[in-house]
Short mmCIF file of C-alpha atoms and ligand atoms in Angstrom, two decimals:
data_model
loop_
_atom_site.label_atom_id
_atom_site.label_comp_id
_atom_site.label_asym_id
_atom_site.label_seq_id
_atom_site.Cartn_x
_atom_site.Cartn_y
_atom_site.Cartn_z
CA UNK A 65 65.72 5.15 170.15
CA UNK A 66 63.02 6.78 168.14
CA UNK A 67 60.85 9.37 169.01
CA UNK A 68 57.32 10.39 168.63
CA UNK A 69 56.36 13.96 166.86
CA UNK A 70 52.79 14.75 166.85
CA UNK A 71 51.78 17.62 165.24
CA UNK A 72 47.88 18.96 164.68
CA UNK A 73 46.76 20.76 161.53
CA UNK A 74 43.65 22.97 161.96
CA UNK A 75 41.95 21.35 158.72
CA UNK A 76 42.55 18.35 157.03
CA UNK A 77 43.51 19.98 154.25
CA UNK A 78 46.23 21.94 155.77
CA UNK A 79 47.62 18.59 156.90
CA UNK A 80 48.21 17.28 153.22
CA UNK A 81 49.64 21.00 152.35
CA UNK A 82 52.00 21.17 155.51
CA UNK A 83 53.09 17.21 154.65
CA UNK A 84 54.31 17.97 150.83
CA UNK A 85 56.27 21.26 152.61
CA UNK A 86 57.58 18.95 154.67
CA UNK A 87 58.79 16.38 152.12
CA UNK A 88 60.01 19.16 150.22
CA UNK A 89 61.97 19.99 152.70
CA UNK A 90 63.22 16.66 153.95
CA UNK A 91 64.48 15.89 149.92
CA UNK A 92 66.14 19.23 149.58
CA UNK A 93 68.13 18.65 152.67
CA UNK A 94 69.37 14.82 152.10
CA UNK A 95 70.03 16.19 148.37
CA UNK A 96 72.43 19.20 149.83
CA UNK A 97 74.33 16.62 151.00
CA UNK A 98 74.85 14.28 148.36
CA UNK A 99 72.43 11.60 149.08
CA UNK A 100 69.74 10.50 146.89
CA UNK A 101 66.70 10.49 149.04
CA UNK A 102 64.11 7.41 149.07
CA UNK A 103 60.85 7.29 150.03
CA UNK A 104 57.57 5.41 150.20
CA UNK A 105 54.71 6.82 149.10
CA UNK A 106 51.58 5.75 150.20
CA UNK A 107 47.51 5.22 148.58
CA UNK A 108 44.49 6.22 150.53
CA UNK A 109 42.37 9.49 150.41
CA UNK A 110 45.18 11.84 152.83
CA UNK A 111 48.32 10.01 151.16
CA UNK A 112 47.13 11.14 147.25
CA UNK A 113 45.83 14.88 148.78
CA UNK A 114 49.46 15.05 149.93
CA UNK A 115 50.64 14.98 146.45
CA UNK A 116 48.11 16.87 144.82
CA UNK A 117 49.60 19.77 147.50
CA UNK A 118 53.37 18.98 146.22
CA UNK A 119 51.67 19.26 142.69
CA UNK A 120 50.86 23.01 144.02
CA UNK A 121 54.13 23.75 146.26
CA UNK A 122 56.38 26.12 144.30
CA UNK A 123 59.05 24.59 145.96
CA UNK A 124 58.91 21.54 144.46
CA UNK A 125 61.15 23.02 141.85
CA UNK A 126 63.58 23.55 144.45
CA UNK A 127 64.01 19.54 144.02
CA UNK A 128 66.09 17.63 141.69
CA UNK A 129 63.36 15.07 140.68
CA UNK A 130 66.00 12.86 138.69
CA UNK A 131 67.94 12.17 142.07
CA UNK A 132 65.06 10.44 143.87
CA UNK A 133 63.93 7.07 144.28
CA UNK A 134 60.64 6.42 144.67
CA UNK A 135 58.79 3.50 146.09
CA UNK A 136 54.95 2.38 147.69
CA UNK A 137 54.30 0.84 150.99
CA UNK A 138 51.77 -1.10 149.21
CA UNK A 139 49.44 -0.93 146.42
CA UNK A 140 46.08 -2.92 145.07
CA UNK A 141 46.78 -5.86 142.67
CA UNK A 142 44.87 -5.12 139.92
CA UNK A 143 45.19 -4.11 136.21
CA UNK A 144 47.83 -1.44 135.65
CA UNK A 145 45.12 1.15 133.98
CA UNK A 146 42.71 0.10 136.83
CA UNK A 147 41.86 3.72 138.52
CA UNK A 148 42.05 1.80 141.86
CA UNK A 149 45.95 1.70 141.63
CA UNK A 150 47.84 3.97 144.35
CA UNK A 151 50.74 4.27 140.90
CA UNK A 152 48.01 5.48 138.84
CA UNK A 153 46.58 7.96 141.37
CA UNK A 154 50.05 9.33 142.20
CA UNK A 155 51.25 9.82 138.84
CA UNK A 156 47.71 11.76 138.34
CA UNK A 157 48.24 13.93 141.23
CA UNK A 158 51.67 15.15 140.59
CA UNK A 159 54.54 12.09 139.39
CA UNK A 160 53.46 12.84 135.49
CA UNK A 161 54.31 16.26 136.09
CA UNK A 162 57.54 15.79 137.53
CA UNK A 163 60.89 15.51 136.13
CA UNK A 164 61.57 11.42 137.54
CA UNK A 165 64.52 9.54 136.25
CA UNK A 166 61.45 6.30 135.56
CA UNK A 167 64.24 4.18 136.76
CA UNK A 168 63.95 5.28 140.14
CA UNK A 169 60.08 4.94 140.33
CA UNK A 170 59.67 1.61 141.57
CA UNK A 171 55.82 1.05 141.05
CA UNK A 172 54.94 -2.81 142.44
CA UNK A 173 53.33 -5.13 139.95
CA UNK A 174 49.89 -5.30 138.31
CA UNK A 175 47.68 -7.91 137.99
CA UNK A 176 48.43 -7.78 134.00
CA UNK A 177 52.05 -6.53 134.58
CA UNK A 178 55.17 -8.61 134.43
CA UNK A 179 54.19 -11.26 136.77
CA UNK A 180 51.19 -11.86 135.53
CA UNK A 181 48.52 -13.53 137.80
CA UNK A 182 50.94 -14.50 140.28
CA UNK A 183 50.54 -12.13 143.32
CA UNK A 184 52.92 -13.89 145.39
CA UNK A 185 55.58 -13.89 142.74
CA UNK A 186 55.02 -9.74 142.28
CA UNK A 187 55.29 -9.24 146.00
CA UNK A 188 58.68 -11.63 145.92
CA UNK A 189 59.95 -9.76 142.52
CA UNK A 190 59.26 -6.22 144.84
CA UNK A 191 61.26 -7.43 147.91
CA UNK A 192 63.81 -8.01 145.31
CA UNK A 193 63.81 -4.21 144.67
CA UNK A 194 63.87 -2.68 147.78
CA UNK A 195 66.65 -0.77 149.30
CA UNK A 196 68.28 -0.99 152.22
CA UNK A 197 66.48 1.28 154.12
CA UNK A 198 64.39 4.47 153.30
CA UNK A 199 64.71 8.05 154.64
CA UNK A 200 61.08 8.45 154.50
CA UNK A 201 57.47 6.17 154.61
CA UNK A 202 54.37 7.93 154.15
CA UNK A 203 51.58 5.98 156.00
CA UNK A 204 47.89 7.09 156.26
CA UNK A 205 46.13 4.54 158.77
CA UNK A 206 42.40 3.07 159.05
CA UNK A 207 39.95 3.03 161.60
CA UNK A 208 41.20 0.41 162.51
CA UNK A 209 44.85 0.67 162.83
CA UNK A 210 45.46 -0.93 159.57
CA UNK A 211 49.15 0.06 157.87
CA UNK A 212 49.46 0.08 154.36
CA UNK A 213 47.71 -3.46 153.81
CA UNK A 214 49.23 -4.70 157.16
CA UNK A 215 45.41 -5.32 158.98
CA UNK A 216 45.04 -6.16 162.74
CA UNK A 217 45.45 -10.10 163.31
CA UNK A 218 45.99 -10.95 159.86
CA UNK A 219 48.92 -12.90 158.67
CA UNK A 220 50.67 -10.01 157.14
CA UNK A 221 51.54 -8.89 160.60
CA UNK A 222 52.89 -11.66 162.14
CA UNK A 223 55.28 -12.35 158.74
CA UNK A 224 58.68 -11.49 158.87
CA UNK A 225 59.44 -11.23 155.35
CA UNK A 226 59.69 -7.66 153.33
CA UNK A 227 56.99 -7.47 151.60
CA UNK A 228 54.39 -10.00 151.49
CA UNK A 229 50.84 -10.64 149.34
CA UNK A 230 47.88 -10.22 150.90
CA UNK A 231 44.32 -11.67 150.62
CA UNK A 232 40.54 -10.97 151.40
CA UNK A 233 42.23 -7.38 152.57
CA UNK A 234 39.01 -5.98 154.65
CA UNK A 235 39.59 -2.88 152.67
CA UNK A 236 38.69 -3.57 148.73
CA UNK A 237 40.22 -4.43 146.24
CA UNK A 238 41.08 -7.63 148.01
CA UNK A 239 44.22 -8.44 146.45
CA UNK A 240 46.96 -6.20 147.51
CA UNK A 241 51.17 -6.09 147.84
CA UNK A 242 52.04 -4.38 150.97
CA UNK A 243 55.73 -3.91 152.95
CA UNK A 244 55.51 -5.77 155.79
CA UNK A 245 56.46 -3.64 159.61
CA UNK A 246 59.84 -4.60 159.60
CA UNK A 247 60.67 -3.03 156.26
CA UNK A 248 58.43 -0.21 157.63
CA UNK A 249 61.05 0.11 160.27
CA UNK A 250 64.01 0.27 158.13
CA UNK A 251 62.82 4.04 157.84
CA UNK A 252 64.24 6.85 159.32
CA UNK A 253 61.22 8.33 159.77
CA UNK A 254 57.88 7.45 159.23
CA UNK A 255 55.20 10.13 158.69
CA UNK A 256 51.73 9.09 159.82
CA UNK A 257 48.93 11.19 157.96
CA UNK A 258 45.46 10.65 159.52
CA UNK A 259 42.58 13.13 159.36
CA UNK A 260 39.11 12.51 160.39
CA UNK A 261 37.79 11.76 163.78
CA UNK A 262 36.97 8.13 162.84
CA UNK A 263 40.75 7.13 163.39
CA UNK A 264 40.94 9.21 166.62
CA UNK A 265 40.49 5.77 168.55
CA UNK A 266 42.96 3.89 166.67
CA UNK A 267 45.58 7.12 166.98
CA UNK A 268 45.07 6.85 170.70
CA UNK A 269 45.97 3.24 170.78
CA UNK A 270 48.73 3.75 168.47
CA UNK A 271 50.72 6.66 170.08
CA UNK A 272 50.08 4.78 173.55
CA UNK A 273 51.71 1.71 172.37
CA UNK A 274 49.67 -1.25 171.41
CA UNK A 275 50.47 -4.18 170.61
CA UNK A 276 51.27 -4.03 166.91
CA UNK A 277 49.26 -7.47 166.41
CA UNK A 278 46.39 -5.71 167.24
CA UNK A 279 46.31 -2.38 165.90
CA UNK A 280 49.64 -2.47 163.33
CA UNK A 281 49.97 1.44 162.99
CA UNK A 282 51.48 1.26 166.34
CA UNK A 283 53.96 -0.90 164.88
CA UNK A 284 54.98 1.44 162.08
CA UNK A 285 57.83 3.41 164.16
CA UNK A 286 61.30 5.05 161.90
CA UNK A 287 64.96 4.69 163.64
CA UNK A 288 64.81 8.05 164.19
CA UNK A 289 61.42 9.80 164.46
CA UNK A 290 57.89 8.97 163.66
CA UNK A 291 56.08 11.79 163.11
CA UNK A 292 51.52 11.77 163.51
CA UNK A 293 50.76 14.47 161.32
CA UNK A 294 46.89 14.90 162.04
CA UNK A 295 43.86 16.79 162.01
CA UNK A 296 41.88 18.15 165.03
CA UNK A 297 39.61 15.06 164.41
CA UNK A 298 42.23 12.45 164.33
CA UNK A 299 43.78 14.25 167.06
CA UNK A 300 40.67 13.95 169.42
CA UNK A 301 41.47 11.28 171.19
CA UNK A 302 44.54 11.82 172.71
CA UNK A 303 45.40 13.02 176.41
CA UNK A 304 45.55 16.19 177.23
CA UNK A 305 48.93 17.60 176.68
CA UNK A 306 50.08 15.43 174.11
CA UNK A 307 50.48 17.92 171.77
CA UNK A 308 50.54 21.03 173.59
CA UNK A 309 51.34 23.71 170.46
CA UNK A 310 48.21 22.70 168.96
CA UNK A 311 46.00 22.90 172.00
CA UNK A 312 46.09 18.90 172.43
C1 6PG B 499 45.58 1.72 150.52
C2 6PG B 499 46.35 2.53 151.52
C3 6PG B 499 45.76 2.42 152.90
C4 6PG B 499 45.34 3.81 153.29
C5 6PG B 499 44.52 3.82 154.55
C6 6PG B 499 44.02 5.23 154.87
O1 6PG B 499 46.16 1.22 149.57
O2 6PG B 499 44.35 1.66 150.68
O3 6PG B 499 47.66 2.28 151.51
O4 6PG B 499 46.67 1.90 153.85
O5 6PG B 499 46.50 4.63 153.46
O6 6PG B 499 43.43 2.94 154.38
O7 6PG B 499 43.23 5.67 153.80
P1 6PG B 499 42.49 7.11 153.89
O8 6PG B 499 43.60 8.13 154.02
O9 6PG B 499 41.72 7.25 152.59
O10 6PG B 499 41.61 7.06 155.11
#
């Protein structure tokens, strides 16, 4: 049964900083023990100021970069040297500067990459890829409860493959590969990053248990833990008591 960790960062920023410690962390540990850790990284404003803190955490040398597999929970199907890519902004923020093994950075396609034009071949040739599970997804959420590229009432959420293209996504660029929930659920945990009091709605909704067909977030739950790592804003809109260490 999993279980719900919320957590409330004074600033936004602090959020991002305290989420690369904790992936830090979270790779050092499965590492002392032999595994080779895999996780999802994901695109949005919160998910790429997460990585521009692991490009400043010291302890990311602690890491052995070589022994981790890397993948997205979904990204925007367009050019490969289109700035709108979620690859192209992590590698900017702090994958270039790491010491990867590239064969264990598992980008998904471009528009010009290997499937060419073909979105629903590139989201088939990613499902292809995937692993059985992950120890970690990195989500950051919309206003509206929208999951990687998993939108309320769209057919995304309702399909039960892995990973699935999507079309006319409300959030541009339109054409986008996204992991579907139940591959979202093959996680053991799944870290939810939302700052901003615009989402403090949809984090209501979410942590009170929603229907996922409405507002998917609530949908995006690990085996083991799923962790709402907010700001105050994000935060504002939950009961009282909910997260009492942080004065929610
Ligand atoms: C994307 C992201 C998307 C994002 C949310 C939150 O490719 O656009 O995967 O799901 O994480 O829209 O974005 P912000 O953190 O910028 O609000």
């Amino acid at each position: 049964m999993s279980r719900t960790q919320i957590v409330v960062h004074p600033t936004a920023e602090l959020l991002a900083a305290a989420a690369a410690a904790r992936l830090v962390i979270r790779l050092i540990d499965r590492q002392a023990v032999g595994e080779i850790p895999v996780f999802a990284l994901t695109g949005g404003g919160t998910g790429i100021a997460v990585l521009e803190q692991l490009a400043a955490a010291p302890a990311k040398d602690a890491v052995d970069w070589s022994r981790v597999e890397i993948y997205w929970g979904d990204e925007r199907f367009v050019p490969a040297a289109d700035p709108e890519r979620n690859a192209g902004q992590a590698r900017t923020a702090v994958l270039d500067r790491l010491p990867l093994d590239p064969g264990r950075v598992h980008e998904m396609a471009a528009s010009d990459g290997e499937f060419g034009d073909d979105l629903d071949a590139a989201a088939a040739g990613y499902a292809a890829s995937l692993p059985q599970a992950f120890d970690v997804v990195m989500l950051g959420m919309g206003p509206e409860g929208h999951v990687a590229s998993v939108f309320p009432g769209s057919p995304a959420v309702r399909d039960d493959r892995s990973v699935v293209a999507v079309r006319d996504c409300p959030k541009p660029p339109p054409n986008r590969i996204s992991l579907t929930l139940p591959t979202i659920r093959t996680a053991d945990e799944v870290w939810m990053l939302v700052a901003g009091g615009g989402k403090a709605d949809a984090v209501a909704l979410a942590v009170g248990g929603a229907p996922e067909s409405e507002l998917p977030a609530a949908g995006a739950t690990g085996r083991s833990v799923t962790r709402w790592l907010l700001d105050p804003g994000a935060a504002s809109g939950l009961p009282a008591g909910v997260a009492p260490g942080s004065g929610h």
